[in-house]
PDB file of C-alpha atoms in Angstrom:
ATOM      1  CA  UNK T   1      94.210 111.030 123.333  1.00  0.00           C
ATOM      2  CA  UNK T   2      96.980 109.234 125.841  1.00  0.00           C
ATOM      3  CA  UNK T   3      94.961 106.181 125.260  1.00  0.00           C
ATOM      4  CA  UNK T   4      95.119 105.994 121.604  1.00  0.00           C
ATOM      5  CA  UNK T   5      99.062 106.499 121.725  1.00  0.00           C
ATOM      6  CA  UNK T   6      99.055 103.564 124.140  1.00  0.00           C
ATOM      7  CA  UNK T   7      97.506 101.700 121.849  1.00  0.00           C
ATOM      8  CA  UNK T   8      99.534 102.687 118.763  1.00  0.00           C
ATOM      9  CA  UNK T   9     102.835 101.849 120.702  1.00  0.00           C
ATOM     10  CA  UNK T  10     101.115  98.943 122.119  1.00  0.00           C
ATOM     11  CA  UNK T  11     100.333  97.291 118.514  1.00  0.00           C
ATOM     12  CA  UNK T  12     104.003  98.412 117.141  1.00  0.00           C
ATOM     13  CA  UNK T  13     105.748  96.690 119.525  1.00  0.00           C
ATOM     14  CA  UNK T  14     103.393  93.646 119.020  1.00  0.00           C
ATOM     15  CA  UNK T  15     104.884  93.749 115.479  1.00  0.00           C
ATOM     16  CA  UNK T  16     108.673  94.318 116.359  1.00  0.00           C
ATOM     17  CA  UNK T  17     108.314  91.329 117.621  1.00  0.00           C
ATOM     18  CA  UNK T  18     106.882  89.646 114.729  1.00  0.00           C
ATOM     19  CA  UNK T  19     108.954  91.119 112.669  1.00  0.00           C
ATOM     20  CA  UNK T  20     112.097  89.401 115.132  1.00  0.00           C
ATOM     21  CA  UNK T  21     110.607  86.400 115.495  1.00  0.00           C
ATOM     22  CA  UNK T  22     110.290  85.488 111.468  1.00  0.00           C
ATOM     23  CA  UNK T  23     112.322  87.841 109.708  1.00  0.00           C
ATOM     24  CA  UNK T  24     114.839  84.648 109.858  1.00  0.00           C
ATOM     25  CA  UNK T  25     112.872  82.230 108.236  1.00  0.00           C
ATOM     26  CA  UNK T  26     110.836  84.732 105.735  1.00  0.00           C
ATOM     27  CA  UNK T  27     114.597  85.229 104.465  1.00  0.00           C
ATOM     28  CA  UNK T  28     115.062  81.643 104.079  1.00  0.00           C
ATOM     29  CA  UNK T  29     111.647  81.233 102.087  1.00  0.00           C
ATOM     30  CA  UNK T  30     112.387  83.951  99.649  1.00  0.00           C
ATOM     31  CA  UNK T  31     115.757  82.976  98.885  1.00  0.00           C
ATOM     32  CA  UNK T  32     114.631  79.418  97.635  1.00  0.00           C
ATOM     33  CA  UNK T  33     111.556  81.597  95.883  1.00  0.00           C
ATOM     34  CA  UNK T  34     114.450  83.920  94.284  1.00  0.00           C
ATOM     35  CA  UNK T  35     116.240  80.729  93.407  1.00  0.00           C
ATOM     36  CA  UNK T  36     119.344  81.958  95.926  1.00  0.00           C
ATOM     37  CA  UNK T  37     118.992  86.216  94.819  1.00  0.00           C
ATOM     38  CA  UNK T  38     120.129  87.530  98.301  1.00  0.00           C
ATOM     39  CA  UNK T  39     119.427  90.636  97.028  1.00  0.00           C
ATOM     40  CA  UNK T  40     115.601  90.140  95.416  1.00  0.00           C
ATOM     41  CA  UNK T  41     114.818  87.454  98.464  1.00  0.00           C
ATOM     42  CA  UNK T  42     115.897  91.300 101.159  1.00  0.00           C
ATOM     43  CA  UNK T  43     113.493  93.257  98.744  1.00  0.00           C
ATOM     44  CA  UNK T  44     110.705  90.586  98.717  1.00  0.00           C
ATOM     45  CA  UNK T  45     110.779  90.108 102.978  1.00  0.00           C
ATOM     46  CA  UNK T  46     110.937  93.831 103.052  1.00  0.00           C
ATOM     47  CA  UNK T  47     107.983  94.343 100.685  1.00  0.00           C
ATOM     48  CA  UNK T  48     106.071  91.749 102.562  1.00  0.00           C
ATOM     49  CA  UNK T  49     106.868  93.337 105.825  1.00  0.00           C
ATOM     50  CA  UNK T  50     105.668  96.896 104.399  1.00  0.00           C
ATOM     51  CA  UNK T  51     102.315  95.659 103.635  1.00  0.00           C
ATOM     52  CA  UNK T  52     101.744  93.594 106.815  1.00  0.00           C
ATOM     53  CA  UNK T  53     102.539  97.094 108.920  1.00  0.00           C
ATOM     54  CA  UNK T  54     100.398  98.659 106.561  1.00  0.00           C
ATOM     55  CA  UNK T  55      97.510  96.755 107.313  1.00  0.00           C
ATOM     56  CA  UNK T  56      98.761  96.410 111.377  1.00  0.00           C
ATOM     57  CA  UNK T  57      98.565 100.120 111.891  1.00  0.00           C
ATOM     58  CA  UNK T  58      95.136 100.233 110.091  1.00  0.00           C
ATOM     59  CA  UNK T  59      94.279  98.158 112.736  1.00  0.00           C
ATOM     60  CA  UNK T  60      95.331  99.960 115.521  1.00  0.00           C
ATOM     61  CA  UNK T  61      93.406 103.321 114.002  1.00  0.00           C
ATOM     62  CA  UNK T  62      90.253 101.299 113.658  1.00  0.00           C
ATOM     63  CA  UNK T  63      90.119  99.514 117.000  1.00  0.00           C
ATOM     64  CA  UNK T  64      90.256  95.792 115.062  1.00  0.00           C
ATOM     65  CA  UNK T  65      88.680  96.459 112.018  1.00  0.00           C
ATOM     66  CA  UNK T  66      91.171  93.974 109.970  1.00  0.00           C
ATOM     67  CA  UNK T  67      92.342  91.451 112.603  1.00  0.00           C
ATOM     68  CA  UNK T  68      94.718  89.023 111.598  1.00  0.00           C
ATOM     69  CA  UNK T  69      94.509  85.813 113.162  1.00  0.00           C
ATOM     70  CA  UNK T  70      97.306  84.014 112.208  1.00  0.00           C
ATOM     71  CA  UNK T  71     100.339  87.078 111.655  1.00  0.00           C
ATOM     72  CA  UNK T  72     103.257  84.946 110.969  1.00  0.00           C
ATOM     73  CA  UNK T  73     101.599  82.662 108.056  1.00  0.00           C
ATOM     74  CA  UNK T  74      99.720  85.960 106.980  1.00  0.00           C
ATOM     75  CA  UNK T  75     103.186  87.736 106.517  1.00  0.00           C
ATOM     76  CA  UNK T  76     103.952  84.512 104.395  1.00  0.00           C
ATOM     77  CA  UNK T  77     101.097  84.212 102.498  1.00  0.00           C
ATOM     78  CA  UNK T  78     101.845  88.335 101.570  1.00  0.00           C
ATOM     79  CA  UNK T  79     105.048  87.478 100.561  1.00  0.00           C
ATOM     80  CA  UNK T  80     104.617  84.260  98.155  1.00  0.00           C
ATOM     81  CA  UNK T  81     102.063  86.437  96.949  1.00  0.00           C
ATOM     82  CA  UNK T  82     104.052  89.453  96.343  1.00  0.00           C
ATOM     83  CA  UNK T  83     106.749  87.321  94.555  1.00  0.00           C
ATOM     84  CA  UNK T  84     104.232  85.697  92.523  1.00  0.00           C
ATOM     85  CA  UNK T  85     103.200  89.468  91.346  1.00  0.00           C
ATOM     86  CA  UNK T  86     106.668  90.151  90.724  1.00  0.00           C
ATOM     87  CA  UNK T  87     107.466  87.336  88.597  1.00  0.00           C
ATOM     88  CA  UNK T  88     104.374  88.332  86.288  1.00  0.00           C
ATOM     89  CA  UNK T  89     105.463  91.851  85.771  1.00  0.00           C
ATOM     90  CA  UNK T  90     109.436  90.793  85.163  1.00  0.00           C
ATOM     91  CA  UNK T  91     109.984  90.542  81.428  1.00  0.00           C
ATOM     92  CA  UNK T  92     111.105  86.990  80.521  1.00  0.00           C
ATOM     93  CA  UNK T  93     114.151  87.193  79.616  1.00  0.00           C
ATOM     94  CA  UNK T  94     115.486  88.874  82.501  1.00  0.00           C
ATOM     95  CA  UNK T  95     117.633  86.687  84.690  1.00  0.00           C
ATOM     96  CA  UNK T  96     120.054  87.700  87.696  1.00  0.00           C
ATOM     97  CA  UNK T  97     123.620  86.754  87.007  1.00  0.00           C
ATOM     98  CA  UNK T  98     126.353  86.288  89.633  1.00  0.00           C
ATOM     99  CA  UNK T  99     127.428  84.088  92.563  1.00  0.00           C
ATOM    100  CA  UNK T 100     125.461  83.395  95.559  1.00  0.00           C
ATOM    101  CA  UNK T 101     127.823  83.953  98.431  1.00  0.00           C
ATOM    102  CA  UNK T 102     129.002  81.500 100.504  1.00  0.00           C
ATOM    103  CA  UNK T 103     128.591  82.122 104.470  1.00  0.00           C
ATOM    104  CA  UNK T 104     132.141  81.038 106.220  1.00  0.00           C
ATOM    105  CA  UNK T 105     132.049  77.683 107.892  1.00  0.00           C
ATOM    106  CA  UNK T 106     129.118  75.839 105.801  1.00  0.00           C
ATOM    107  CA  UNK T 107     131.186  73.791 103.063  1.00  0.00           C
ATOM    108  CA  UNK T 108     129.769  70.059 103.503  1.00  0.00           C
ATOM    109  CA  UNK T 109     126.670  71.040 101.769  1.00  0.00           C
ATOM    110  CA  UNK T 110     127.165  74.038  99.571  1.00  0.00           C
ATOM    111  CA  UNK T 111     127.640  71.971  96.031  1.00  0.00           C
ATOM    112  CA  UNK T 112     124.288  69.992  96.655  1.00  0.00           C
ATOM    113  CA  UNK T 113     122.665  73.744  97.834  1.00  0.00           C
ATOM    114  CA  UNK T 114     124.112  75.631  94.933  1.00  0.00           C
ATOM    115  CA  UNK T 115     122.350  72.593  92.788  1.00  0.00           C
ATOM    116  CA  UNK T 116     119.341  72.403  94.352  1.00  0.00           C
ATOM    117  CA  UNK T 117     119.255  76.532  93.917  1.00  0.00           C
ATOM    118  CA  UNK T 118     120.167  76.517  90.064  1.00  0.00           C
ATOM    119  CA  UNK T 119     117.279  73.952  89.685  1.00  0.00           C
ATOM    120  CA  UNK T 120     114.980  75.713  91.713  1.00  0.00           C
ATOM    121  CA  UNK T 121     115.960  78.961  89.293  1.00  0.00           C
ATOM    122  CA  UNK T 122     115.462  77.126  86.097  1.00  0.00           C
ATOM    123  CA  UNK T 123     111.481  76.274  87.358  1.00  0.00           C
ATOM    124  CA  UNK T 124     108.741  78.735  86.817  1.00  0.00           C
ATOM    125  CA  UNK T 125     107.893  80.993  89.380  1.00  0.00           C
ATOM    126  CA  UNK T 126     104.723  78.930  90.744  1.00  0.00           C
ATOM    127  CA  UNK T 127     106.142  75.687  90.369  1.00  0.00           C
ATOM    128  CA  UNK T 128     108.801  77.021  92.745  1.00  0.00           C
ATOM    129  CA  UNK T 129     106.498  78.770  94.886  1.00  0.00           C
ATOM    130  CA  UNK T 130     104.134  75.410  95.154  1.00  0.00           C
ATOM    131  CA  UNK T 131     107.565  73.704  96.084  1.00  0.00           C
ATOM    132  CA  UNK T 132     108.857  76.310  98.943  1.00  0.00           C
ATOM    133  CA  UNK T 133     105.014  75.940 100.332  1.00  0.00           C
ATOM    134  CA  UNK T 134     104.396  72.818 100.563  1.00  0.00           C
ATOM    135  CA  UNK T 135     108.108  71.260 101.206  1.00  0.00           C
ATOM    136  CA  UNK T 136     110.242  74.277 102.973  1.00  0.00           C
ATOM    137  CA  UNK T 137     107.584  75.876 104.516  1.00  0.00           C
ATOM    138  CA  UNK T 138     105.668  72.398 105.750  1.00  0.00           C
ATOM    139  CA  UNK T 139     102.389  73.517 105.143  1.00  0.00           C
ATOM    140  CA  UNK T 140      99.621  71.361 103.707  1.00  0.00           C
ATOM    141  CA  UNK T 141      97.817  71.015 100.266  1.00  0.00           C
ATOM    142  CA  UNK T 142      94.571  73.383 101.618  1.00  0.00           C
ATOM    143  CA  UNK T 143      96.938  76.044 103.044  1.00  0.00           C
ATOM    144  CA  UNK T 144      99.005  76.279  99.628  1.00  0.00           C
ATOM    145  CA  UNK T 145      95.912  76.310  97.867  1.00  0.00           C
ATOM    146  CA  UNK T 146      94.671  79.166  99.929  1.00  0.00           C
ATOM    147  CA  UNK T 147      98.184  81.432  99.598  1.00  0.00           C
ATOM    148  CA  UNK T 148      98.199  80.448  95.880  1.00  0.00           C
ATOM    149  CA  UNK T 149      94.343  80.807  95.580  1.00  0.00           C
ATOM    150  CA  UNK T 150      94.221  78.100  93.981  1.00  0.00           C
ATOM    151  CA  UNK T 151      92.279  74.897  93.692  1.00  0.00           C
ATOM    152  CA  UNK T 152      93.429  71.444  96.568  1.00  0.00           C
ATOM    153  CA  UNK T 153      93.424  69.672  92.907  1.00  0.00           C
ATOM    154  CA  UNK T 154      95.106  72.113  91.283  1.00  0.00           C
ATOM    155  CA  UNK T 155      98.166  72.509  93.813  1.00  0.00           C
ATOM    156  CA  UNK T 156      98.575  68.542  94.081  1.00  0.00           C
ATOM    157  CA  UNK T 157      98.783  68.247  90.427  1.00  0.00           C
ATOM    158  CA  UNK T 158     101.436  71.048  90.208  1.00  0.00           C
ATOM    159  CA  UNK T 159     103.146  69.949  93.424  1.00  0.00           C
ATOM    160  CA  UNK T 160     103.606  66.249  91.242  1.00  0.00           C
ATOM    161  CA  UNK T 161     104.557  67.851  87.726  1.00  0.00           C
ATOM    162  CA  UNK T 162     107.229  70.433  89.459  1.00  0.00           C
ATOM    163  CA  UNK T 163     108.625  67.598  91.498  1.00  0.00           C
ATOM    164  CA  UNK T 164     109.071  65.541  87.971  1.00  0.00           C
ATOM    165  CA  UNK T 165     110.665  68.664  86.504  1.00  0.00           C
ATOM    166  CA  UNK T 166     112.980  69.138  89.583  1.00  0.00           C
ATOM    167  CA  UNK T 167     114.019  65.650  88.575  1.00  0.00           C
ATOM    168  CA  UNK T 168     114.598  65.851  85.479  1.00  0.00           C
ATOM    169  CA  UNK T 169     116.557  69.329  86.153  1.00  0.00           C
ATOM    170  CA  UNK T 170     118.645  67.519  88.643  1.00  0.00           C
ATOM    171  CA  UNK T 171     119.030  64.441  86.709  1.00  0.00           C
ATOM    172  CA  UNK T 172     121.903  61.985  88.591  1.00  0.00           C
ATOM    173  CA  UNK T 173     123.557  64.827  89.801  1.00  0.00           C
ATOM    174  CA  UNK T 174     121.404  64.669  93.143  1.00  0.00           C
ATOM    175  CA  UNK T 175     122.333  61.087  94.092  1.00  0.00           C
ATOM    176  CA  UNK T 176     125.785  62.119  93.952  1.00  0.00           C
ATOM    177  CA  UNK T 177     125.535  65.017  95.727  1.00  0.00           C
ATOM    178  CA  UNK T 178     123.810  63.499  98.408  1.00  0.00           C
ATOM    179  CA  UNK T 179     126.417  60.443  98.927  1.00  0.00           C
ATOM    180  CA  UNK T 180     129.295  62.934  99.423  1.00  0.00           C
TER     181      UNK T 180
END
């Protein structure tokens, strides 16, 4: 029985340390897939991070039944996935309201972030998600495809069209943003 515990308390601090390691940058993600919702981007890292320990403690109990190669970009995939779920389920008319809140000592690019944000908001829900994937989170056509389970065709045609309608939403204002 001592072994098992070892075990347990082994794999949990194997995932306190995920958890440290990319809790940071899973933030990051979800706030440019929550289009800047501090609030929904906390509930979306936290639901992600529920399901991962889920299946890590499953795991544990069956000696390696459900190993996870790859935790970090698993954790990611969960949680593009869980907002994608989300956004189905949320009626379409329902939009957050409010400011985003500025963090002390980051001015010299809050108007272009703030922009880039409300544009980002005003996109559906996988045209941002294709965007965060393949141009936040750096990862390439096949791995989007595979979090998105979705065609390589499919995400390079929706990676072009949502970068045409991020244009459009941004219109000149980007070039001037960018100058300042």
């Amino acid at each position: 029985m001592r072994r098992i515990g070892a075990g347990r308390e082994a794999k949990d601090a194997e995932f306190l340390e995920l958890v440290s390691s990319r809790t940071g940058h899973l933030y990051r993600s979800a706030c440019l897939l929550t289009s800047g919702d501090t609030h929904h981007a906390e509930d979306l890292v936290q639901e992600a991070l529920g399901r991962m320990y889920v299946l890590w403690r499953r795991s544990a109990w069956t000696g390696g039944w459900h190993r996870i190669d790859n935790p970090a970009a698993y954790v990611h995939t969960v949680m593009v996935r869980t907002f994608l779920a989300q956004q189905r389920r949320r009626s379409s008319t329902e939009r957050p309201t409010g400011d985003l809140p500025e963090p002390e000592g980051r001015e010299a690019d809050s108007t272009l972030r703030l922009t880039l944000l409300d544009a980002l908001g005003r996109m559906p829900a996988k045209d941002r998600a294709v965007l965060v994937l393949r141009y936040w989170e750096d990862r390439s056509v096949e791995e989007t495809a595979e979090v998105l389970r979705a065609s390589s065709g499919a995400v390079r045609t929706r990676t072009t069209r949502a970068l045409a309608r991020l244009r459009t939403l941004l219109g000149d204002s980007l070039a001037e943003l960018a100058t300042r």
